[in-house]
CSV table of C-alpha atoms in Angstrom, one decimal:
chain,number,residue,atom,x,y,z
K,120,MET,CA,-143.7,5.0,330.3
K,121,GLY,CA,-145.4,7.1,327.7
K,122,SER,CA,-142.4,7.6,325.6
K,123,SER,CA,-141.3,4.0,325.6
K,124,ASP,CA,-144.8,2.8,324.4
K,125,ARG,CA,-144.8,5.3,321.6
K,126,SER,CA,-141.3,4.1,320.3
K,127,LYS,CA,-142.5,0.5,320.4
K,128,GLY,CA,-145.6,1.4,318.4
K,129,LYS,CA,-143.6,3.0,315.8
K,130,GLU,CA,-141.3,0.0,315.5
K,131,GLN,CA,-144.2,-2.3,315.0
K,132,LEU,CA,-145.6,-0.1,312.4
K,133,TRP,CA,-142.3,-0.1,310.3
K,134,ARG,CA,-142.1,-3.9,310.7
K,135,LYS,CA,-145.6,-4.3,309.3
K,136,ALA,CA,-144.8,-1.9,306.3
K,137,THR,CA,-141.6,-3.8,305.6
K,138,VAL,CA,-143.3,-7.2,305.7
K,139,HIS,CA,-146.1,-5.9,303.4
K,140,PHE,CA,-143.6,-4.4,300.9
K,141,LEU,CA,-141.6,-7.6,300.8
K,142,LEU,CA,-144.8,-9.7,300.2
K,143,CYS,CA,-145.9,-7.4,297.4
K,144,PHE,CA,-142.3,-7.5,295.8
K,145,VAL,CA,-142.2,-11.4,295.9
K,146,MET,CA,-145.7,-11.8,294.4
K,147,GLY,CA,-145.0,-9.3,291.7
K,148,PHE,CA,-141.6,-11.0,291.0
K,149,PHE,CA,-143.1,-14.6,290.5
K,150,THR,CA,-146.1,-13.2,288.8
K,151,GLY,CA,-143.9,-12.1,285.9
K,152,PHE,CA,-142.9,-15.7,285.1
K,153,ALA,CA,-146.6,-16.8,284.9
K,154,PRO,CA,-147.8,-17.4,281.2
K,155,LEU,CA,-150.5,-15.1,279.8
K,156,GLY,CA,-153.6,-16.4,277.8
K,157,ASN,CA,-154.6,-19.9,276.9
K,158,PRO,CA,-151.6,-22.3,276.8
K,159,SER,CA,-153.3,-24.4,274.1
K,160,SER,CA,-152.9,-21.7,271.5
K,161,SER,CA,-150.0,-20.0,269.8
K,162,SER,CA,-150.0,-16.8,267.9
K,163,ILE,CA,-148.3,-16.1,264.6
K,164,PRO,CA,-147.8,-12.4,263.6
K,165,ILE,CA,-148.6,-11.7,260.0
K,166,THR,CA,-147.8,-8.4,258.3
K,167,SER,CA,-148.7,-7.4,254.7
K,168,PRO,CA,-147.6,-4.3,252.8
K,169,LEU,CA,-150.3,-1.9,251.8
K,170,SER,CA,-150.5,-0.2,248.4
K,171,SER,CA,-149.6,3.2,250.1
K,172,GLY,CA,-146.2,1.9,251.0
K,173,TYR,CA,-146.4,1.4,254.7
K,174,LEU,CA,-147.0,-1.8,256.8
K,175,GLN,CA,-150.1,-2.8,258.6
K,176,GLU,CA,-150.5,-3.5,262.3
K,177,PRO,CA,-149.4,-7.1,262.9
K,178,VAL,CA,-152.4,-9.4,262.8
K,179,LYS,CA,-152.5,-12.4,265.0
K,180,VAL,CA,-153.8,-15.7,263.5
K,181,LEU,CA,-154.4,-18.3,266.1
K,182,ARG,CA,-153.6,-22.0,265.6
K,183,GLN,CA,-155.9,-24.0,267.7
K,184,ALA,CA,-154.8,-27.3,269.2
K,185,ASP,CA,-157.2,-30.2,269.3
K,186,GLU,CA,-157.8,-32.5,272.3
K,187,GLU,CA,-154.6,-34.4,271.7
K,188,GLY,CA,-152.4,-31.3,271.6
K,189,ILE,CA,-151.9,-31.5,267.9
K,190,PHE,CA,-152.0,-28.0,266.2
K,191,ILE,CA,-154.5,-27.6,263.4
K,192,PRO,CA,-153.2,-25.4,260.4
K,193,SER,CA,-154.9,-22.0,260.2
K,194,LEU,CA,-156.8,-20.8,257.1
K,195,VAL,CA,-153.8,-18.8,255.9
K,196,GLU,CA,-151.5,-21.8,256.3
K,197,ARG,CA,-153.9,-24.1,254.4
K,198,THR,CA,-154.3,-21.6,251.5
K,199,GLU,CA,-150.5,-21.3,251.2
K,200,ALA,CA,-150.1,-25.1,251.2
K,201,ALA,CA,-152.7,-25.4,248.5
K,202,GLU,CA,-150.9,-22.8,246.3
K,203,VAL,CA,-147.6,-24.5,246.6
K,204,LYS,CA,-149.2,-27.9,245.7
K,205,GLU,CA,-150.9,-26.4,242.6
K,206,ARG,CA,-147.5,-25.0,241.4
K,207,VAL,CA,-145.9,-28.4,241.9
K,208,ASN,CA,-148.6,-30.0,239.9
K,209,GLU,CA,-148.3,-27.6,237.1
K,210,GLU,CA,-144.6,-28.1,236.9
K,211,ASN,CA,-145.0,-31.9,236.9
K,212,GLU,CA,-147.6,-31.6,234.1
K,213,GLY,CA,-145.2,-29.5,232.0
K,214,MET,CA,-142.4,-32.2,232.5
K,215,LEU,CA,-144.8,-35.0,231.6
K,216,GLY,CA,-145.7,-33.1,228.4
K,217,GLU,CA,-142.1,-32.8,227.4
K,218,GLU,CA,-141.6,-36.5,228.0
K,219,LEU,CA,-144.6,-37.4,226.0
K,220,ASN,CA,-143.7,-35.0,223.2
K,221,PRO,CA,-139.9,-34.8,223.3
K,222,ARG,CA,-138.1,-32.1,221.2
K,223,LYS,CA,-136.5,-33.4,218.0
K,224,LEU,CA,-132.8,-33.2,217.6
K,225,VAL,CA,-131.6,-30.3,215.4
K,226,ILE,CA,-128.6,-31.3,213.4
K,227,ALA,CA,-126.7,-28.2,212.1
K,228,VAL,CA,-124.2,-28.9,209.3
K,229,THR,CA,-121.3,-26.4,208.8
K,230,PRO,CA,-118.6,-26.7,206.2
K,231,THR,CA,-115.5,-24.6,206.7
K,232,SER,CA,-112.3,-23.9,204.8
K,233,ASN,CA,-108.9,-22.6,205.6
K,234,ASN,CA,-109.5,-19.9,202.9
K,235,VAL,CA,-112.6,-18.4,204.6
K,236,LYS,CA,-111.8,-14.9,205.9
K,237,LEU,CA,-112.5,-14.3,209.6
K,238,ARG,CA,-113.1,-18.1,210.0
K,239,ALA,CA,-112.5,-18.0,213.7
K,240,VAL,CA,-114.8,-15.0,214.2
K,241,LEU,CA,-117.6,-16.5,212.2
K,242,LEU,CA,-117.3,-19.9,213.9
K,243,ARG,CA,-117.6,-18.3,217.4
K,244,ARG,CA,-120.5,-16.1,216.2
K,245,LEU,CA,-122.4,-19.1,214.8
K,246,GLY,CA,-121.6,-21.1,217.9
K,247,ASN,CA,-123.0,-18.4,220.1
K,248,THR,CA,-126.2,-18.4,218.0
K,249,LEU,CA,-126.6,-22.2,218.2
K,250,LYS,CA,-126.0,-22.0,222.0
K,251,LEU,CA,-129.2,-20.0,222.3
K,252,ILE,CA,-131.3,-22.8,220.8
K,253,ALA,CA,-133.3,-25.1,223.0
K,254,GLN,CA,-131.7,-28.5,223.4
K,255,PRO,CA,-131.1,-31.0,221.9
K,256,ILE,CA,-128.8,-29.8,219.2
K,257,LEU,CA,-125.9,-31.4,217.4
K,258,TRP,CA,-123.4,-29.2,215.5
K,259,ILE,CA,-121.4,-31.0,212.8
K,260,VAL,CA,-118.4,-29.1,211.5
K,261,VAL,CA,-116.4,-30.3,208.6
K,262,GLU,CA,-112.9,-28.9,207.7
K,263,GLN,CA,-110.0,-29.8,205.5
K,264,GLN,CA,-107.2,-31.7,207.1
K,265,SER,CA,-104.6,-29.4,208.7
K,266,ASN,CA,-102.2,-29.1,211.6
K,267,GLU,CA,-104.0,-26.2,213.1
K,268,SER,CA,-106.1,-26.7,216.3
K,269,LEU,CA,-108.2,-23.5,215.8
K,270,VAL,CA,-111.5,-25.3,214.9
K,271,PRO,CA,-111.2,-28.0,217.7
K,272,ASN,CA,-110.5,-25.4,220.3
K,273,ILE,CA,-113.5,-23.3,219.3
K,274,LEU,CA,-115.8,-26.3,219.3
K,275,ARG,CA,-114.7,-27.5,222.7
K,276,LYS,CA,-115.3,-24.0,224.2
K,277,SER,CA,-118.7,-23.6,222.4
K,278,GLY,CA,-120.6,-25.6,225.1
K,279,ILE,CA,-122.5,-27.4,222.4
K,280,MET,CA,-122.7,-31.1,221.5
K,281,TYR,CA,-120.6,-31.3,218.4
K,282,ARG,CA,-118.9,-33.7,215.9
K,283,HIS,CA,-115.7,-32.7,214.1
K,284,ILE,CA,-115.2,-34.4,210.8
K,285,ILE,CA,-111.9,-34.1,208.9
K,286,SER,CA,-111.9,-34.0,205.0
K,287,LYS,CA,-108.7,-35.6,203.5
K,288,GLU,CA,-109.4,-34.5,199.9
K,289,ASN,CA,-107.7,-31.5,198.4
K,290,PHE,CA,-109.7,-29.2,196.1
K,291,SER,CA,-108.7,-26.2,194.0
K,292,ASP,CA,-112.3,-25.2,193.6
K,293,ALA,CA,-113.9,-23.8,196.7
K,294,ASP,CA,-117.4,-24.7,195.7
K,295,LEU,CA,-116.4,-28.4,195.0
K,296,GLU,CA,-114.7,-28.5,198.4
K,297,THR,CA,-117.8,-27.1,200.2
K,298,HIS,CA,-120.0,-29.6,198.3
K,299,HIS,CA,-117.7,-32.6,199.3
K,300,GLN,CA,-117.8,-31.5,202.9
K,301,ARG,CA,-121.5,-31.3,203.1
K,302,ASN,CA,-121.7,-34.8,201.6
K,303,LEU,CA,-119.3,-36.1,204.2
K,304,ALA,CA,-121.5,-34.8,206.9
K,305,LEU,CA,-124.6,-36.4,205.4
K,306,PHE,CA,-122.7,-39.7,205.1
K,307,HIS,CA,-121.8,-39.4,208.8
K,308,ILE,CA,-125.4,-38.9,209.7
K,309,GLU,CA,-126.4,-41.8,207.5
K,310,HIS,CA,-123.7,-44.1,208.9
K,311,HIS,CA,-124.5,-43.4,212.5
K,312,ARG,CA,-128.3,-43.3,211.9
K,313,LEU,CA,-128.6,-40.0,213.7
K,314,ASN,CA,-132.3,-39.1,214.0
K,315,GLY,CA,-133.3,-35.4,213.8
K,316,ILE,CA,-134.0,-32.5,211.6
K,317,VAL,CA,-131.0,-31.5,209.4
K,318,LEU,CA,-130.3,-28.0,208.2
K,319,PHE,CA,-127.2,-26.4,206.6
K,320,ALA,CA,-125.9,-23.6,209.0
K,321,GLU,CA,-123.4,-21.6,207.0
K,322,LEU,CA,-120.7,-19.4,208.5
K,323,SER,CA,-122.1,-16.4,206.6
K,324,ASN,CA,-125.6,-16.7,207.8
K,325,ALA,CA,-127.6,-14.8,210.5
K,326,TYR,CA,-130.6,-16.3,212.0
K,327,ASP,CA,-133.9,-15.5,213.7
K,328,LEU,CA,-134.1,-18.0,216.4
K,329,THR,CA,-137.8,-18.5,215.8
K,330,LEU,CA,-136.7,-20.7,212.8
K,331,PHE,CA,-135.4,-23.4,215.2
K,332,GLU,CA,-138.6,-23.6,216.9
K,333,GLN,CA,-140.7,-23.8,213.7
K,334,ILE,CA,-138.6,-26.7,212.2
K,335,GLN,CA,-139.7,-28.9,215.1
K,336,ALA,CA,-142.9,-29.3,213.2
K,337,VAL,CA,-141.2,-30.7,210.1
K,338,GLU,CA,-142.0,-34.3,209.4
K,339,GLY,CA,-140.3,-34.7,206.0
K,340,PHE,CA,-139.1,-31.5,204.4
K,341,GLY,CA,-139.4,-27.8,205.4
K,342,ALA,CA,-138.5,-24.7,203.4
K,343,TRP,CA,-138.4,-21.0,204.0
K,344,PRO,CA,-137.2,-17.9,202.2
K,345,VAL,CA,-133.6,-16.6,202.5
K,346,ALA,CA,-132.5,-13.0,202.1
K,347,LYS,CA,-129.2,-12.7,200.3
K,348,LEU,CA,-127.2,-9.6,201.0
K,349,SER,CA,-124.1,-8.4,199.3
K,350,ALA,CA,-121.5,-5.8,200.5
K,351,TYR,CA,-120.8,-4.7,197.0
K,352,ARG,CA,-124.2,-4.7,195.6
K,353,TYR,CA,-126.8,-2.4,197.1
K,354,ARG,CA,-129.7,-4.8,196.8
K,355,ILE,CA,-131.4,-7.7,198.6
K,356,ALA,CA,-132.5,-10.9,196.8
K,357,ILE,CA,-135.0,-13.2,198.2
K,358,GLN,CA,-134.8,-16.8,197.4
K,359,GLY,CA,-136.9,-19.8,198.5
K,360,PRO,CA,-140.4,-21.3,198.1
K,361,MET,CA,-143.2,-19.4,196.5
K,362,SER,CA,-146.4,-18.6,198.4
K,363,GLY,CA,-149.4,-20.9,198.0
K,364,SER,CA,-151.4,-20.9,201.2
K,365,SER,CA,-149.4,-23.5,203.4
K,366,GLU,CA,-148.1,-25.5,200.4
K,367,VAL,CA,-145.1,-25.0,198.1
K,368,ILE,CA,-146.1,-24.2,194.6
K,369,GLY,CA,-142.8,-23.2,193.1
K,370,TRP,CA,-139.4,-21.7,193.9
K,371,HIS,CA,-137.8,-18.2,193.6
K,372,LEU,CA,-134.3,-19.0,192.3
K,373,LYS,CA,-131.4,-16.9,190.9
K,374,LYS,CA,-132.6,-17.1,187.2
K,375,THR,CA,-135.9,-17.9,185.5
K,376,SER,CA,-134.5,-20.5,183.1
K,377,TYR,CA,-131.8,-23.2,183.4
K,378,VAL,CA,-130.2,-25.5,180.9
K,379,THR,CA,-129.3,-28.5,182.9
K,380,ASP,CA,-130.5,-30.2,186.0
K,381,SER,CA,-127.2,-29.6,187.8
K,382,GLU,CA,-127.8,-25.8,187.4
K,383,ILE,CA,-131.2,-26.0,189.0
K,384,LEU,CA,-129.9,-28.1,191.9
K,385,SER,CA,-127.0,-25.7,192.5
K,386,SER,CA,-129.4,-22.8,192.5
K,387,VAL,CA,-131.5,-24.1,195.4
K,388,PRO,CA,-130.5,-22.0,198.5
K,389,ILE,CA,-128.7,-24.4,200.7
K,390,SER,CA,-129.8,-22.5,203.8
K,391,GLY,CA,-133.4,-22.4,202.8
K,392,PHE,CA,-134.6,-25.9,203.6
K,393,ALA,CA,-134.4,-28.7,206.3
K,394,PHE,CA,-135.3,-32.4,206.2
K,395,ASN,CA,-135.8,-35.4,208.3
K,396,SER,CA,-132.5,-37.3,208.7
K,397,SER,CA,-134.2,-40.6,208.2
K,398,ILE,CA,-134.3,-39.9,204.5
K,399,LEU,CA,-130.6,-40.8,204.5
K,400,TRP,CA,-130.8,-44.1,206.3
K,401,ASP,CA,-134.3,-45.3,205.8
K,402,PRO,CA,-134.6,-46.1,202.0
K,403,GLU,CA,-137.9,-48.1,202.3
K,404,ARG,CA,-139.7,-45.1,203.9
K,405,TRP,CA,-138.5,-42.5,201.4
K,406,GLY,CA,-138.1,-44.7,198.2
K,407,ARG,CA,-134.4,-44.0,198.1
K,408,THR,CA,-132.6,-46.2,195.5
K,409,SER,CA,-129.7,-48.4,196.5
K,410,PHE,CA,-127.5,-46.6,194.0
K,411,VAL,CA,-127.9,-43.3,195.7
K,412,GLN,CA,-127.5,-44.9,199.1
K,413,ASP,CA,-124.2,-46.5,198.1
K,414,ASN,CA,-122.9,-43.3,196.8
K,415,PRO,CA,-122.6,-40.7,199.5
K,416,GLN,CA,-121.3,-38.1,197.1
K,417,ASN,CA,-124.9,-37.9,195.6
K,418,SER,CA,-126.6,-37.5,199.0
K,419,LEU,CA,-126.9,-33.7,198.8
K,420,ASP,CA,-128.2,-33.7,195.2
K,421,PHE,CA,-130.7,-36.4,196.1
K,422,VAL,CA,-132.1,-34.3,199.0
K,423,LYS,CA,-132.3,-31.2,196.7
K,424,LYS,CA,-134.2,-33.2,194.1
K,425,GLU,CA,-136.6,-34.5,196.7
K,426,VAL,CA,-137.3,-31.0,198.0
K,427,LEU,CA,-137.9,-29.7,194.4
K,428,GLN,CA,-140.0,-32.6,193.2
K,429,GLU,CA,-142.1,-33.3,196.2
K,430,GLU,CA,-143.4,-29.7,196.6
K,431,THR,CA,-146.7,-30.8,198.2
K,432,GLU,CA,-144.9,-32.6,200.9
K,433,VAL,CA,-142.6,-29.7,201.8
K,434,LYS,CA,-143.8,-27.8,204.8
K,435,ARG,CA,-143.7,-24.0,204.5
K,436,ILE,CA,-142.1,-22.3,207.6
K,437,GLN,CA,-144.4,-19.3,208.2
K,438,ILE,CA,-145.0,-17.0,211.2
K,439,ASP,CA,-148.7,-16.3,211.9
K,440,GLY,CA,-149.5,-17.6,208.4
K,441,LEU,CA,-147.1,-15.0,206.7
K,442,ASP,CA,-143.8,-15.5,205.0
K,443,LYS,CA,-141.1,-13.9,206.9
K,444,VAL,CA,-137.3,-13.8,206.4
K,445,LEU,CA,-135.7,-15.9,209.1
K,446,VAL,CA,-132.3,-16.4,207.5
K,447,TRP,CA,-130.0,-13.8,206.1
K,448,ASP,CA,-127.1,-14.8,203.9
K,449,LEU,CA,-124.5,-12.0,204.5
K,450,HIS,CA,-121.9,-13.1,201.8
K,451,ILE,CA,-119.1,-12.4,204.3
């Protein structure tokens, strides 16, 4: 009797231990699925780098929910949203400013001849320079009629808005040919009433890009000094307007005295001035006579005369109030 009672007692003890173990296991198993903390809040870990090069401990920023269960943005989120809104407003103000004060069209006129050495290289170099200028810009290239497709191919690949004009006249004098091509470009501007600032961009020129920003302020005429370099003469000649505060009081030209007016006009550095294109197609505004308007061959001479005679109306292109060379004529 005694041995059987002891065996039954041990069996009951093991059953109780087994039942207790199973209950604890089940409770622990389901407790692991229960959510921790307040279900009405969510945490966002935020880390920020320290100046010493390592990361901070993650900081939890709570987003509290209101009575309807809608999450309220935290202070950090509100600050970030305000910064984004401020940047967007600044960008919109900048775009609005550009719309109210649009940039003027820069019209660059380039004559070219088949006899120019390294013409393809110089055209590509000038095209790469003009491509760096802020838009809008129009490149007018004039060449003598030929069967070559060199110039059109270069212009198409330049990535610049351009006009290609063909001159059908034959000249034995290179200077006369260049003069005729410039007048053809001016006649094209006048005929199509292109509105912008015109300057003559020669193949042999090297430019400081600041010039193209400064001529945006030109209302009628603008002028600047040009440095002329020569590969065979070890010297530099500066030609252009003479200093007189912000006004033009004279010109530095090749010679101190000239016999005829044509010599004076030919001595004006073609790369040293710019003008408003409306002078070509708005005679009432500029007092241009009908004789000159009906003779495109005289357009260039007329512009030069206006630049020389109306010195008080010519804007000096200066940097920080000083005369600086922005164009180099390399005589290539």
